[in-house]
Amino acid sequence: MPEVNKTVAAGLAAYYQYIAQDLHKWVDPLSNEQFWRQPYPYGNSVGHLLLHLTGNLNYYIGARIAETGYVRDRDREFTEKQPPPKEEALRSFDRTIALVDATIRKQKTEDWGKAYTAEREPEAADRFQIFVRCAGHAYHHVGQIVYLSRELART
């Protein structure tokens, strides 16, 4: 069974790294102004989506599994009136991906099935499920970031 654990951990960690690389591919070329601009009267800016991804991972994996003590303010992720510069937001995201990677690699075979609970997350019953759900959530928002980045490049 240790081989399966290593395979699962390596696969999940690689997928989170892929998400981060894909996000950077689309976000790095944006100026700070484009990063925070909301291209439509509805929806979010790329920057606010990045704050949301960072908060999501810091809470569901950082606080709830790695026990970092992170306290989430989900509403603020979408409404931050004094946002950090783009580079600072990206560094925070990258640190969070590193935390997720390290947390994944610390899981023992018996840890994946440990009971899991969190605010606003009734579907994930164990640790493995939350890692998968967070990866899907992150890539969903990367898809939105791709769309917004293409739109911002046109204007």
mmCIF file with all atom_site columns, N, CA and C in Angstrom, residues 40-88:
data_model
loop_
_atom_site.group_PDB
_atom_site.id
_atom_site.type_symbol
_atom_site.label_atom_id
_atom_site.label_alt_id
_atom_site.label_comp_id
_atom_site.label_asym_id
_atom_site.label_entity_id
_atom_site.label_seq_id
_atom_site.pdbx_PDB_ins_code
_atom_site.Cartn_x
_atom_site.Cartn_y
_atom_site.Cartn_z
_atom_site.occupancy
_atom_site.B_iso_or_equiv
_atom_site.pdbx_formal_charge
_atom_site.auth_seq_id
_atom_site.auth_comp_id
_atom_site.auth_asym_id
_atom_site.auth_atom_id
_atom_site.pdbx_PDB_model_num
ATOM 1   N N  . TYR A 1 40 ? -16.271 43.224 -16.930 1.00 0.00 ? 40 TYR A N  1
ATOM 2   C CA . TYR A 1 40 ? -17.720 43.231 -17.125 1.00 0.00 ? 40 TYR A CA 1
ATOM 3   C C  . TYR A 1 40 ? -18.371 43.832 -15.888 1.00 0.00 ? 40 TYR A C  1
ATOM 4   N N  . PRO A 1 41 ? -19.556 44.388 -16.025 1.00 0.00 ? 41 PRO A N  1
ATOM 5   C CA . PRO A 1 41 ? -20.227 44.965 -14.857 1.00 0.00 ? 41 PRO A CA 1
ATOM 6   C C  . PRO A 1 41 ? -20.647 43.890 -13.843 1.00 0.00 ? 41 PRO A C  1
ATOM 7   N N  . TYR A 1 42 ? -20.599 42.656 -14.224 1.00 0.00 ? 42 TYR A N  1
ATOM 8   C CA . TYR A 1 42 ? -20.897 41.528 -13.341 1.00 0.00 ? 42 TYR A CA 1
ATOM 9   C C  . TYR A 1 42 ? -19.619 40.694 -13.224 1.00 0.00 ? 42 TYR A C  1
ATOM 10  N N  . GLY A 1 43 ? -19.566 39.805 -12.307 1.00 0.00 ? 43 GLY A N  1
ATOM 11  C CA . GLY A 1 43 ? -18.411 38.916 -12.187 1.00 0.00 ? 43 GLY A CA 1
ATOM 12  C C  . GLY A 1 43 ? -17.264 39.533 -11.415 1.00 0.00 ? 43 GLY A C  1
ATOM 13  N N  . ASN A 1 44 ? -16.103 38.960 -11.582 1.00 0.00 ? 44 ASN A N  1
ATOM 14  C CA . ASN A 1 44 ? -14.936 39.325 -10.790 1.00 0.00 ? 44 ASN A CA 1
ATOM 15  C C  . ASN A 1 44 ? -13.761 39.729 -11.659 1.00 0.00 ? 44 ASN A C  1
ATOM 16  N N  . SER A 1 45 ? -12.789 40.354 -11.014 1.00 0.00 ? 45 SER A N  1
ATOM 17  C CA . SER A 1 45 ? -11.510 40.607 -11.662 1.00 0.00 ? 45 SER A CA 1
ATOM 18  C C  . SER A 1 45 ? -10.653 39.350 -11.514 1.00 0.00 ? 45 SER A C  1
ATOM 19  N N  . VAL A 1 46 ? -9.604  39.259 -12.320 1.00 0.00 ? 46 VAL A N  1
ATOM 20  C CA . VAL A 1 46 ? -8.642  38.170 -12.186 1.00 0.00 ? 46 VAL A CA 1
ATOM 21  C C  . VAL A 1 46 ? -8.055  38.202 -10.775 1.00 0.00 ? 46 VAL A C  1
ATOM 22  N N  . GLY A 1 47 ? -7.722  39.398 -10.290 1.00 0.00 ? 47 GLY A N  1
ATOM 23  C CA . GLY A 1 47 ? -7.133  39.535 -8.966  1.00 0.00 ? 47 GLY A CA 1
ATOM 24  C C  . GLY A 1 47 ? -8.021  39.017 -7.861  1.00 0.00 ? 47 GLY A C  1
ATOM 25  N N  . HIS A 1 48 ? -9.303  39.336 -7.921  1.00 0.00 ? 48 HIS A N  1
ATOM 26  C CA . HIS A 1 48 ? -10.210 38.855 -6.879  1.00 0.00 ? 48 HIS A CA 1
ATOM 27  C C  . HIS A 1 48 ? -10.384 37.336 -6.964  1.00 0.00 ? 48 HIS A C  1
ATOM 28  N N  . LEU A 1 49 ? -10.380 36.791 -8.173  1.00 0.00 ? 49 LEU A N  1
ATOM 29  C CA . LEU A 1 49 ? -10.434 35.327 -8.292  1.00 0.00 ? 49 LEU A CA 1
ATOM 30  C C  . LEU A 1 49 ? -9.183  34.692 -7.678  1.00 0.00 ? 49 LEU A C  1
ATOM 31  N N  . LEU A 1 50 ? -8.033  35.330 -7.857  1.00 0.00 ? 50 LEU A N  1
ATOM 32  C CA . LEU A 1 50 ? -6.806  34.802 -7.269  1.00 0.00 ? 50 LEU A CA 1
ATOM 33  C C  . LEU A 1 50 ? -6.853  34.887 -5.741  1.00 0.00 ? 50 LEU A C  1
ATOM 34  N N  . LEU A 1 51 ? -7.366  35.993 -5.205  1.00 0.00 ? 51 LEU A N  1
ATOM 35  C CA . LEU A 1 51 ? -7.531  36.094 -3.750  1.00 0.00 ? 51 LEU A CA 1
ATOM 36  C C  . LEU A 1 51 ? -8.455  34.977 -3.246  1.00 0.00 ? 51 LEU A C  1
ATOM 37  N N  . HIS A 1 52 ? -9.497  34.696 -4.012  1.00 0.00 ? 52 HIS A N  1
ATOM 38  C CA . HIS A 1 52 ? -10.445 33.643 -3.645  1.00 0.00 ? 52 HIS A CA 1
ATOM 39  C C  . HIS A 1 52 ? -9.776  32.267 -3.653  1.00 0.00 ? 52 HIS A C  1
ATOM 40  N N  . LEU A 1 53 ? -9.017  31.973 -4.689  1.00 0.00 ? 53 LEU A N  1
ATOM 41  C CA . LEU A 1 53 ? -8.325  30.682 -4.744  1.00 0.00 ? 53 LEU A CA 1
ATOM 42  C C  . LEU A 1 53 ? -7.355  30.523 -3.572  1.00 0.00 ? 53 LEU A C  1
ATOM 43  N N  . THR A 1 54 ? -6.632  31.588 -3.283  1.00 0.00 ? 54 THR A N  1
ATOM 44  C CA . THR A 1 54 ? -5.669  31.559 -2.189  1.00 0.00 ? 54 THR A CA 1
ATOM 45  C C  . THR A 1 54 ? -6.384  31.341 -0.862  1.00 0.00 ? 54 THR A C  1
ATOM 46  N N  . GLY A 1 55 ? -7.469  32.063 -0.636  1.00 0.00 ? 55 GLY A N  1
ATOM 47  C CA . GLY A 1 55 ? -8.234  31.901 0.599   1.00 0.00 ? 55 GLY A CA 1
ATOM 48  C C  . GLY A 1 55 ? -8.849  30.522 0.711   1.00 0.00 ? 55 GLY A C  1
ATOM 49  N N  . ASN A 1 56 ? -9.382  30.019 -0.395  1.00 0.00 ? 56 ASN A N  1
ATOM 50  C CA . ASN A 1 56 ? -10.005 28.700 -0.411  1.00 0.00 ? 56 ASN A CA 1
ATOM 51  C C  . ASN A 1 56 ? -9.010  27.619 0.006   1.00 0.00 ? 56 ASN A C  1
ATOM 52  N N  . LEU A 1 57 ? -7.845  27.609 -0.623  1.00 0.00 ? 57 LEU A N  1
ATOM 53  C CA . LEU A 1 57 ? -6.842  26.588 -0.324  1.00 0.00 ? 57 LEU A CA 1
ATOM 54  C C  . LEU A 1 57 ? -6.263  26.770 1.082   1.00 0.00 ? 57 LEU A C  1
ATOM 55  N N  . ASN A 1 58 ? -6.053  28.016 1.482   1.00 0.00 ? 58 ASN A N  1
ATOM 56  C CA . ASN A 1 58 ? -5.533  28.264 2.830   1.00 0.00 ? 58 ASN A CA 1
ATOM 57  C C  . ASN A 1 58 ? -6.499  27.788 3.901   1.00 0.00 ? 58 ASN A C  1
ATOM 58  N N  . TYR A 1 59 ? -7.793  27.893 3.630   1.00 0.00 ? 59 TYR A N  1
ATOM 59  C CA . TYR A 1 59 ? -8.776  27.449 4.619   1.00 0.00 ? 59 TYR A CA 1
ATOM 60  C C  . TYR A 1 59 ? -8.976  25.930 4.566   1.00 0.00 ? 59 TYR A C  1
ATOM 61  N N  . TYR A 1 60 ? -9.403  25.412 3.410   1.00 0.00 ? 60 TYR A N  1
ATOM 62  C CA . TYR A 1 60 ? -9.795  24.009 3.340   1.00 0.00 ? 60 TYR A CA 1
ATOM 63  C C  . TYR A 1 60 ? -8.642  23.044 3.547   1.00 0.00 ? 60 TYR A C  1
ATOM 64  N N  . ILE A 1 61 ? -7.464  23.414 3.097   1.00 0.00 ? 61 ILE A N  1
ATOM 65  C CA . ILE A 1 61 ? -6.309  22.532 3.269   1.00 0.00 ? 61 ILE A CA 1
ATOM 66  C C  . ILE A 1 61 ? -5.389  23.059 4.367   1.00 0.00 ? 61 ILE A C  1
ATOM 67  N N  . GLY A 1 62 ? -5.065  24.348 4.323   1.00 0.00 ? 62 GLY A N  1
ATOM 68  C CA . GLY A 1 62 ? -4.167  24.921 5.325   1.00 0.00 ? 62 GLY A CA 1
ATOM 69  C C  . GLY A 1 62 ? -4.721  24.845 6.732   1.00 0.00 ? 62 GLY A C  1
ATOM 70  N N  . ALA A 1 63 ? -5.863  25.471 6.939   1.00 0.00 ? 63 ALA A N  1
ATOM 71  C CA . ALA A 1 63 ? -6.431  25.523 8.295   1.00 0.00 ? 63 ALA A CA 1
ATOM 72  C C  . ALA A 1 63 ? -6.993  24.179 8.738   1.00 0.00 ? 63 ALA A C  1
ATOM 73  N N  . ARG A 1 64 ? -7.699  23.499 7.851   1.00 0.00 ? 64 ARG A N  1
ATOM 74  C CA . ARG A 1 64 ? -8.437  22.302 8.264   1.00 0.00 ? 64 ARG A CA 1
ATOM 75  C C  . ARG A 1 64 ? -7.591  21.028 8.281   1.00 0.00 ? 64 ARG A C  1
ATOM 76  N N  . ILE A 1 65 ? -6.511  20.964 7.504   1.00 0.00 ? 65 ILE A N  1
ATOM 77  C CA . ILE A 1 65 ? -5.671  19.760 7.519   1.00 0.00 ? 65 ILE A CA 1
ATOM 78  C C  . ILE A 1 65 ? -4.285  20.066 8.097   1.00 0.00 ? 65 ILE A C  1
ATOM 79  N N  . ALA A 1 66 ? -3.625  21.098 7.587   1.00 0.00 ? 66 ALA A N  1
ATOM 80  C CA . ALA A 1 66 ? -2.272  21.434 8.055   1.00 0.00 ? 66 ALA A CA 1
ATOM 81  C C  . ALA A 1 66 ? -2.291  22.179 9.392   1.00 0.00 ? 66 ALA A C  1
ATOM 82  N N  . GLU A 1 67 ? -3.484  22.603 9.806   1.00 0.00 ? 67 GLU A N  1
ATOM 83  C CA . GLU A 1 67 ? -3.670  23.305 11.082  1.00 0.00 ? 67 GLU A CA 1
ATOM 84  C C  . GLU A 1 67 ? -2.802  24.558 11.195  1.00 0.00 ? 67 GLU A C  1
ATOM 85  N N  . THR A 1 68 ? -2.873  25.396 10.160  1.00 0.00 ? 68 THR A N  1
ATOM 86  C CA . THR A 1 68 ? -2.074  26.626 10.119  1.00 0.00 ? 68 THR A CA 1
ATOM 87  C C  . THR A 1 68 ? -2.652  27.750 10.968  1.00 0.00 ? 68 THR A C  1
ATOM 88  N N  . GLY A 1 69 ? -3.933  27.645 11.315  1.00 0.00 ? 69 GLY A N  1
ATOM 89  C CA . GLY A 1 69 ? -4.581  28.715 12.066  1.00 0.00 ? 69 GLY A CA 1
ATOM 90  C C  . GLY A 1 69 ? -5.166  29.797 11.171  1.00 0.00 ? 69 GLY A C  1
ATOM 91  N N  . TYR A 1 70 ? -5.115  29.597 9.869   1.00 0.00 ? 70 TYR A N  1
ATOM 92  C CA . TYR A 1 70 ? -5.652  30.578 8.921   1.00 0.00 ? 70 TYR A CA 1
ATOM 93  C C  . TYR A 1 70 ? -7.129  30.827 9.218   1.00 0.00 ? 70 TYR A C  1
ATOM 94  N N  . VAL A 1 71 ? -7.508  32.099 9.234   1.00 0.00 ? 71 VAL A N  1
ATOM 95  C CA . VAL A 1 71 ? -8.906  32.489 9.426   1.00 0.00 ? 71 VAL A CA 1
ATOM 96  C C  . VAL A 1 71 ? -9.363  33.129 8.129   1.00 0.00 ? 71 VAL A C  1
ATOM 97  N N  . ARG A 1 72 ? -10.413 32.597 7.578   1.00 0.00 ? 72 ARG A N  1
ATOM 98  C CA . ARG A 1 72 ? -10.876 33.037 6.266   1.00 0.00 ? 72 ARG A CA 1
ATOM 99  C C  . ARG A 1 72 ? -11.944 34.119 6.367   1.00 0.00 ? 72 ARG A C  1
ATOM 100 N N  . ASP A 1 73 ? -11.851 35.080 5.457   1.00 0.00 ? 73 ASP A N  1
ATOM 101 C CA . ASP A 1 73 ? -12.890 36.087 5.264   1.00 0.00 ? 73 ASP A CA 1
ATOM 102 C C  . ASP A 1 73 ? -13.297 35.990 3.792   1.00 0.00 ? 73 ASP A C  1
ATOM 103 N N  . ARG A 1 74 ? -14.151 35.016 3.497   1.00 0.00 ? 74 ARG A N  1
ATOM 104 C CA . ARG A 1 74 ? -14.497 34.695 2.114   1.00 0.00 ? 74 ARG A CA 1
ATOM 105 C C  . ARG A 1 74 ? -15.079 35.893 1.367   1.00 0.00 ? 74 ARG A C  1
ATOM 106 N N  . ASP A 1 75 ? -15.965 36.628 1.987   1.00 0.00 ? 75 ASP A N  1
ATOM 107 C CA . ASP A 1 75 ? -16.576 37.772 1.308   1.00 0.00 ? 75 ASP A CA 1
ATOM 108 C C  . ASP A 1 75 ? -15.521 38.789 0.861   1.00 0.00 ? 75 ASP A C  1
ATOM 109 N N  . ARG A 1 76 ? -14.528 38.997 1.696   1.00 0.00 ? 76 ARG A N  1
ATOM 110 C CA . ARG A 1 76 ? -13.487 39.979 1.381   1.00 0.00 ? 76 ARG A CA 1
ATOM 111 C C  . ARG A 1 76 ? -12.650 39.555 0.162   1.00 0.00 ? 76 ARG A C  1
ATOM 112 N N  . GLU A 1 77 ? -12.552 38.249 -0.068  1.00 0.00 ? 77 GLU A N  1
ATOM 113 C CA . GLU A 1 77 ? -11.806 37.764 -1.237  1.00 0.00 ? 77 GLU A CA 1
ATOM 114 C C  . GLU A 1 77 ? -12.365 38.367 -2.528  1.00 0.00 ? 77 GLU A C  1
ATOM 115 N N  . PHE A 1 78 ? -13.649 38.652 -2.541  1.00 0.00 ? 78 PHE A N  1
ATOM 116 C CA . PHE A 1 78 ? -14.309 39.188 -3.739  1.00 0.00 ? 78 PHE A CA 1
ATOM 117 C C  . PHE A 1 78 ? -14.528 40.692 -3.688  1.00 0.00 ? 78 PHE A C  1
ATOM 118 N N  . THR A 1 79 ? -14.313 41.307 -2.531  1.00 0.00 ? 79 THR A N  1
ATOM 119 C CA . THR A 1 79 ? -14.655 42.727 -2.382  1.00 0.00 ? 79 THR A CA 1
ATOM 120 C C  . THR A 1 79 ? -13.498 43.585 -1.889  1.00 0.00 ? 79 THR A C  1
ATOM 121 N N  . GLU A 1 80 ? -12.303 43.019 -1.778  1.00 0.00 ? 80 GLU A N  1
ATOM 122 C CA . GLU A 1 80 ? -11.159 43.750 -1.227  1.00 0.00 ? 80 GLU A CA 1
ATOM 123 C C  . GLU A 1 80 ? -11.026 45.111 -1.918  1.00 0.00 ? 80 GLU A C  1
ATOM 124 N N  . LYS A 1 81 ? -11.161 46.176 -1.126  1.00 0.00 ? 81 LYS A N  1
ATOM 125 C CA . LYS A 1 81 ? -11.118 47.550 -1.665  1.00 0.00 ? 81 LYS A CA 1
ATOM 126 C C  . LYS A 1 81 ? -9.693  48.087 -1.780  1.00 0.00 ? 81 LYS A C  1
ATOM 127 N N  . GLN A 1 82 ? -8.762  47.535 -1.001  1.00 0.00 ? 82 GLN A N  1
ATOM 128 C CA . GLN A 1 82 ? -7.359  47.939 -1.064  1.00 0.00 ? 82 GLN A CA 1
ATOM 129 C C  . GLN A 1 82 ? -6.521  46.700 -1.358  1.00 0.00 ? 82 GLN A C  1
ATOM 130 N N  . PRO A 1 83 ? -6.640  46.196 -2.574  1.00 0.00 ? 83 PRO A N  1
ATOM 131 C CA . PRO A 1 83 ? -5.961  44.941 -2.897  1.00 0.00 ? 83 PRO A CA 1
ATOM 132 C C  . PRO A 1 83 ? -4.445  45.117 -2.958  1.00 0.00 ? 83 PRO A C  1
ATOM 133 N N  . PRO A 1 84 ? -3.728  44.036 -2.717  1.00 0.00 ? 84 PRO A N  1
ATOM 134 C CA . PRO A 1 84 ? -2.275  44.097 -2.814  1.00 0.00 ? 84 PRO A CA 1
ATOM 135 C C  . PRO A 1 84 ? -1.844  44.204 -4.279  1.00 0.00 ? 84 PRO A C  1
ATOM 136 N N  . PRO A 1 85 ? -0.617  44.598 -4.525  1.00 0.00 ? 85 PRO A N  1
ATOM 137 C CA . PRO A 1 85 ? -0.120  44.576 -5.907  1.00 0.00 ? 85 PRO A CA 1
ATOM 138 C C  . PRO A 1 85 ? -0.187  43.153 -6.470  1.00 0.00 ? 85 PRO A C  1
ATOM 139 N N  . LYS A 1 86 ? -0.313  43.059 -7.760  1.00 0.00 ? 86 LYS A N  1
ATOM 140 C CA . LYS A 1 86 ? -0.415  41.762 -8.437  1.00 0.00 ? 86 LYS A CA 1
ATOM 141 C C  . LYS A 1 86 ? 0.698   40.810 -7.996  1.00 0.00 ? 86 LYS A C  1
ATOM 142 N N  . GLU A 1 87 ? 1.937   41.271 -7.981  1.00 0.00 ? 87 GLU A N  1
ATOM 143 C CA . GLU A 1 87 ? 3.063   40.400 -7.637  1.00 0.00 ? 87 GLU A CA 1
ATOM 144 C C  . GLU A 1 87 ? 2.946   39.846 -6.222  1.00 0.00 ? 87 GLU A C  1
ATOM 145 N N  . GLU A 1 88 ? 2.462   40.650 -5.299  1.00 0.00 ? 88 GLU A N  1
ATOM 146 C CA . GLU A 1 88 ? 2.269   40.191 -3.923  1.00 0.00 ? 88 GLU A CA 1
ATOM 147 C C  . GLU A 1 88 ? 1.165   39.134 -3.854  1.00 0.00 ? 88 GLU A C  1
#
